[in-house]
Amino acid sequence: MKDASPQAVYLSDYTPPAYLVDKVSLVFRLDPAATRVLSRIEFRPNPDAASGQPLKLDGEKLKLIGAAVAGEALQDGEHSLTDTALTIPASRLPDGPFVFEAEVEIDPSANTALEGLYMSNGMYCTQCEAEGFRRITYYPDRPDVMAPFHVRIESDMPVLLSNGNPGDSGDGFAEWTDPWPKPAYLFALVAGDLVAAKDSFTTRSGTPVELGIWVRPGDEGKCDYALDALKRSMKWDEDVYGREYDLDVFNIVAVDDFNMGAMENKGLNIFNSKYVLASPATATDTDYENIEGIIAHEYFHNWTGNRITCRDWFQLCLKEGLTVFRDQQFSGDMRSKPVKRIQDVLQLRARQFREDNGPLAHPVRPSSYIEINNFYTATVYEKGAEVIGMLKRLVGDDGYAKALDLYFDRHDGDAATIEDWLAVFQDATGRDLSQFGRWYTQAGTPRVSVTDDFKDGTYTLHLKQETPATPGQPAKQPQVIPVAVGLLNPNGDEVQPTTVLELTEAEQSFAFDGLSAKPVPSILRGFSAPVILDRKTTTEERAFLLAHDTDPFNKWEAGRALAKDVLARMVTERAAPGPAYLNALERVARDDTLDPAFRALALRLPSEDDMAQTLFDAGVTPDPLAIHDAREKLMLALAEHLSASLPRLYEAMNIPGPYSPDSKAAGCRALRQTALAMLARLDDGKTAAKQFRDADNMTEQLGALGVLLSVGHGQEELGTFYRQWQSDRLVIDKWFALQSSTAAPRKAADTTLALTRHPDFDWKNPNRFRSVIGGLAMNAAGFHDPSGASYELVADWLIRLDPMNPQTTARMSTVFETWRRYDADRQALIRGALERIAATPGLSRDTTEMVGRILGSA
Ligand code: BES
Ligand code: ZN
């Protein structure tokens, strides 16, 4: 039975667990449809909780075979059993510590939700975060209950893995011991016909660690990059954070059916195969970059998440925000810091600002939820990481290093809170962070508006902050906003190097004196705070900053702002792109002193969704088709303006020799791709067609195919590509996504409908579903086709997927989160689609919550 009205959980209701666990022993007798799980759990009353409480264990979709307390079987009437819990009254429990044992039966083959123990391509695997362990056995499934685990797996599968260090193994069984106390969400088990790519790493204190990446036979040649990224991550965490690995083995398993990207289970990370497997022929530069970042992210969780975990799921940003911050630092160190920063801000704006400015806005630390899986959001992750970046900026690098040492020292082995985290910074640096704490509790993107004046050699910046109302939070208080500022002389010299202004009041002014001329300000350098900056400025000033700013982020931002201004005027006034913009971009394109990756980013036009958001913020109702057309026109105008230099640029960025995924080579390919996209507008795709034929790597092959499709060609190449890659799931995902995401606006729904009828549209596989249906949603003009056909198609598929996989359905429903931006007709169509989903009988709690919140009725 589904809950009739799902109950919300509140942070303010937190109470410590009644019983703690000293040790867990599990035996798995694996069978596809009838796996037996035997558990032996050593409980002890929690001295910090009220005494005499019943033992309440979470459990879902379990068949209880038998249970015992202190060696005596539970008789009928000695416990109560519901769909979600097994409860034993205090009267049936001994005083003091006791052992609870149970045997349950579960059906991994019927588990399509991919939470708990499930099967993927004949292999057993688990996903327990956030609340999947309760689908494996009865347990206090909450992160503040931590225990060492011993696991015995009985199965005739050749490879049997679990957390921790390997113990006894033999014919049909293997044992694993994880000495580090951990919450149940970090439990993992894998059993299958797998092969490993192996390597080793010696920690700085000299302990050898055996590394293994486990994949399906045939894929072992595609693990080199992931292994290399893992070793670099291990080294980096030692060098930068002083954190060593703490087990004898570190295993990673790649699975094809996975709801998320990857999972940090202690000593046994489980990954969506898309973020492990790579070869030059099958993976793009973006894939390589993602693999590096995600391998690092999950590895870094070993300290920020596993050794120190979260007290409750409201504290999710404690591990996720921090670990994202750490993986961003890592990628910046491995590649280019400025380029990484620009990419992260692009992503933040595309995902988090979008979320924060709509019906799903919530604080980095929410105060209530219905389904916790719905709170693994851009806000918790990406804004959570930004908040840490601001903290670091405010206390300085040394302060940050001290605070982190104290954090690891003080909280190792704890299930901690955001209060603990902030206290560490206060204690290490002496800084009062009470106002800063609002970043965790107030939702919404602050708008900082800036005016300035210049008098008698003094330049003054007047800053105002305002955070719009968000669901459940009508009024906001001023936050601490670090605004990094530099000043440039009219001749382009920097007269004031970067300094951080601390905006703490609703309105505040900051003066710079001793200047000989009115300077040009470069504000919010490095994107020093996740805010929307609002300042009246001119095209000339933007072009000036694009040419002269010493801060690479703001240099890029100036070009970005120029492009947005031009596009906005093209949409609203049907204006033609002016020479100021075209000339400014030409200088960037021709400036060989600039990093190619940076140039590629500077030349890339804002996405259609970004433009829709920008127009909406400026009070204009966005028309997705008009935005699409304007963007196409601007691309053509830019191509024509640059026509003389494009072929040269395209050739110059062609690096000879075999493909290498390193960031320098990838940067050249990115710029080459930008040039190719423009060239295609001039040569009707001839260069792209040739590149498609000649490509020896996926970056160039897929890049060429995408460009061909975007100029109305490529049908034949699509067929060639399919025949070449038919047997490679990850490549075929790209083939699907490319088509739904680049189909011409009017054809997008039909193209996608046809794709859903393709024999390879295996919709139960989350990657495939996301490629096709998510691809359509990314095709802004096609998704928002005025007929509403795309909305209906997406709704049909969400309704179909929901009973199989609620988690992925709920996540995908966020494609509708921006509906209030659009005109009344589109709003009515989207509302209709959402209401149809909401009215579906038996709709999951996950999707019910999301659709309700998007509609504004939950
Ligand atoms: N702990 C999460 C995985 C997870 C997410 C489990 C949601 C259960 C529900 C993991 O560390 C993670 O954050 N993965 C990200 C990728 C990462 C690089 C941001 C993911 O899976 O998207
Ligand atoms: Zn994570």
Short mmCIF file of C-alpha atoms in Angstrom, two decimals, residues 112-266:
data_model
loop_
_atom_site.label_atom_id
_atom_site.label_comp_id
_atom_site.label_asym_id
_atom_site.label_seq_id
_atom_site.Cartn_x
_atom_site.Cartn_y
_atom_site.Cartn_z
CA THR A 112 13.42 -2.10 -10.64
CA ALA A 113 13.71 0.94 -8.36
CA LEU A 114 17.48 0.28 -8.14
CA GLU A 115 17.48 0.97 -4.40
CA GLY A 116 18.57 -1.77 -2.01
CA LEU A 117 19.86 -5.05 -3.54
CA TYR A 118 19.08 -5.33 -7.24
CA MET A 119 20.30 -6.96 -10.41
CA SER A 120 21.90 -5.35 -13.42
CA ASN A 121 22.91 -7.55 -16.37
CA GLY A 122 22.98 -10.66 -14.20
CA MET A 123 25.11 -9.02 -11.54
CA TYR A 124 24.01 -8.31 -7.99
CA CYS A 125 24.64 -4.84 -6.66
CA THR A 126 23.38 -2.45 -4.03
CA GLN A 127 22.52 1.20 -3.62
CA CYS A 128 21.74 2.15 -0.04
CA GLU A 129 21.96 5.91 0.17
CA ALA A 130 19.80 7.43 1.38
CA GLU A 131 17.37 4.83 2.69
CA GLY A 132 17.99 1.69 0.66
CA PHE A 133 19.45 -0.49 3.39
CA ARG A 134 15.98 -0.95 4.86
CA ARG A 135 15.16 -2.91 1.70
CA ILE A 136 17.93 -5.36 2.59
CA THR A 137 17.20 -6.12 6.20
CA TYR A 138 15.61 -4.70 9.38
CA TYR A 139 17.88 -2.03 10.77
CA PRO A 140 17.95 1.45 12.31
CA ASP A 141 18.50 2.97 8.86
CA ARG A 142 19.68 6.42 9.88
CA PRO A 143 23.14 7.93 9.46
CA ASP A 144 23.77 8.59 13.16
CA VAL A 145 23.81 4.86 13.91
CA MET A 146 27.34 3.72 13.01
CA ALA A 147 28.81 0.25 13.41
CA PRO A 148 31.57 -2.03 12.10
CA PHE A 149 30.22 -4.60 9.64
CA HIS A 150 31.18 -8.20 8.97
CA VAL A 151 29.72 -9.67 5.79
CA ARG A 152 29.63 -13.20 4.41
CA ILE A 153 28.40 -13.67 0.85
CA GLU A 154 27.34 -17.11 -0.32
CA SER A 155 26.94 -17.40 -4.07
CA ASP A 156 28.44 -19.23 -7.03
CA MET A 157 29.20 -15.93 -8.73
CA PRO A 158 32.94 -15.68 -9.38
CA VAL A 159 33.45 -12.27 -7.78
CA LEU A 160 32.00 -11.45 -4.36
CA LEU A 161 32.69 -8.00 -2.92
CA SER A 162 31.68 -5.94 0.07
CA ASN A 163 33.03 -3.10 2.20
CA GLY A 164 36.31 -3.09 4.09
CA ASN A 165 39.09 -5.64 3.90
CA PRO A 166 38.80 -9.13 2.43
CA GLY A 167 38.72 -12.05 4.86
CA ASP A 168 38.19 -15.75 4.30
CA SER A 169 37.04 -16.88 0.91
CA GLY A 170 36.59 -20.15 -0.88
CA ASP A 171 34.32 -22.09 -3.13
CA GLY A 172 31.01 -20.25 -3.18
CA PHE A 173 31.67 -17.76 -0.42
CA ALA A 174 33.65 -14.71 0.59
CA GLU A 175 33.90 -12.73 3.80
CA TRP A 176 34.62 -9.05 4.31
CA THR A 177 35.30 -7.02 7.42
CA ASP A 178 34.94 -3.29 7.61
CA PRO A 179 36.59 -2.13 10.83
CA TRP A 180 35.45 1.50 10.48
CA PRO A 181 32.09 2.18 12.07
CA LYS A 182 29.73 3.30 9.35
CA PRO A 183 26.07 4.10 8.84
CA ALA A 184 24.02 1.59 6.86
CA TYR A 185 23.77 3.89 3.84
CA LEU A 186 27.46 3.16 3.12
CA PHE A 187 26.93 -0.60 2.98
CA ALA A 188 27.59 -2.25 -0.38
CA LEU A 189 27.64 -5.71 -1.89
CA VAL A 190 28.48 -6.78 -5.41
CA ALA A 191 28.44 -10.28 -6.89
CA GLY A 192 28.95 -11.08 -10.51
CA ASP A 193 31.00 -12.29 -13.38
CA LEU A 194 33.43 -9.41 -13.30
CA VAL A 195 37.03 -8.73 -14.19
CA ALA A 196 39.30 -6.18 -12.61
CA ALA A 197 41.80 -3.66 -13.82
CA LYS A 198 44.25 -3.60 -10.93
CA ASP A 199 46.87 -1.27 -9.62
CA SER A 200 48.26 -0.24 -6.28
CA PHE A 201 48.94 2.89 -4.28
CA THR A 202 51.25 3.34 -1.35
CA THR A 203 50.05 5.88 1.16
CA ARG A 204 52.47 8.53 2.39
CA SER A 205 52.90 6.58 5.61
CA GLY A 206 53.95 3.56 3.56
CA THR A 207 50.84 1.38 3.62
CA PRO A 208 50.15 -0.38 0.33
CA VAL A 209 46.59 -0.28 -0.98
CA GLU A 210 45.33 -2.67 -3.65
CA LEU A 211 43.16 -0.88 -6.18
CA GLY A 212 40.63 -2.64 -8.37
CA ILE A 213 38.14 -1.44 -10.92
CA TRP A 214 35.61 -4.20 -11.60
CA VAL A 215 33.81 -4.30 -14.90
CA ARG A 216 32.10 -6.73 -17.28
CA PRO A 217 34.52 -8.94 -19.22
CA GLY A 218 35.53 -7.01 -22.33
CA ASP A 219 35.53 -3.64 -20.61
CA GLU A 220 38.80 -4.09 -18.71
CA GLY A 221 40.65 -2.08 -21.35
CA LYS A 222 38.55 0.98 -20.59
CA CYS A 223 39.64 1.49 -16.98
CA ASP A 224 43.06 3.09 -17.34
CA TYR A 225 41.88 6.64 -17.03
CA ALA A 226 39.69 5.96 -14.00
CA LEU A 227 42.58 4.15 -12.29
CA ASP A 228 44.90 7.01 -13.01
CA ALA A 229 42.34 9.53 -11.72
CA LEU A 230 41.96 7.43 -8.57
CA LYS A 231 45.69 7.43 -7.84
CA ARG A 232 45.90 11.16 -8.43
CA SER A 233 42.93 11.70 -6.11
CA MET A 234 44.56 9.64 -3.35
CA LYS A 235 47.76 11.60 -3.65
CA TRP A 236 46.00 14.96 -3.80
CA ASP A 237 44.00 14.30 -0.65
CA GLU A 238 47.25 13.52 1.16
CA ASP A 239 49.04 16.58 -0.20
CA VAL A 240 46.28 19.14 0.12
CA TYR A 241 44.12 17.93 3.03
CA GLY A 242 46.54 15.59 4.80
CA ARG A 243 44.07 12.70 4.46
CA GLU A 244 45.27 9.15 3.94
CA TYR A 245 43.33 6.14 2.85
CA ASP A 246 42.51 3.72 5.66
CA LEU A 247 41.91 0.19 4.30
CA ASP A 248 44.01 -2.43 2.50
CA VAL A 249 41.86 -2.36 -0.62
CA PHE A 250 39.87 0.15 -2.58
CA ASN A 251 37.44 -1.25 -5.11
CA ILE A 252 35.24 0.42 -7.69
CA VAL A 253 32.51 -1.42 -9.58
CA ALA A 254 30.92 -0.17 -12.79
CA VAL A 255 27.22 -0.96 -13.30
CA ASP A 256 25.00 -0.17 -16.26
CA ASP A 257 21.79 0.35 -14.33
CA PHE A 258 22.27 3.10 -11.79
CA ASN A 259 20.02 5.98 -10.79
CA MET A 260 22.80 8.40 -10.01
CA GLY A 261 26.38 9.06 -11.07
CA ALA A 262 28.24 7.14 -8.40
CA MET A 263 28.24 6.16 -4.72
CA GLU A 264 30.93 6.36 -2.07
CA ASN A 265 30.31 3.06 -0.17
CA LYS A 266 33.20 2.46 2.20
#
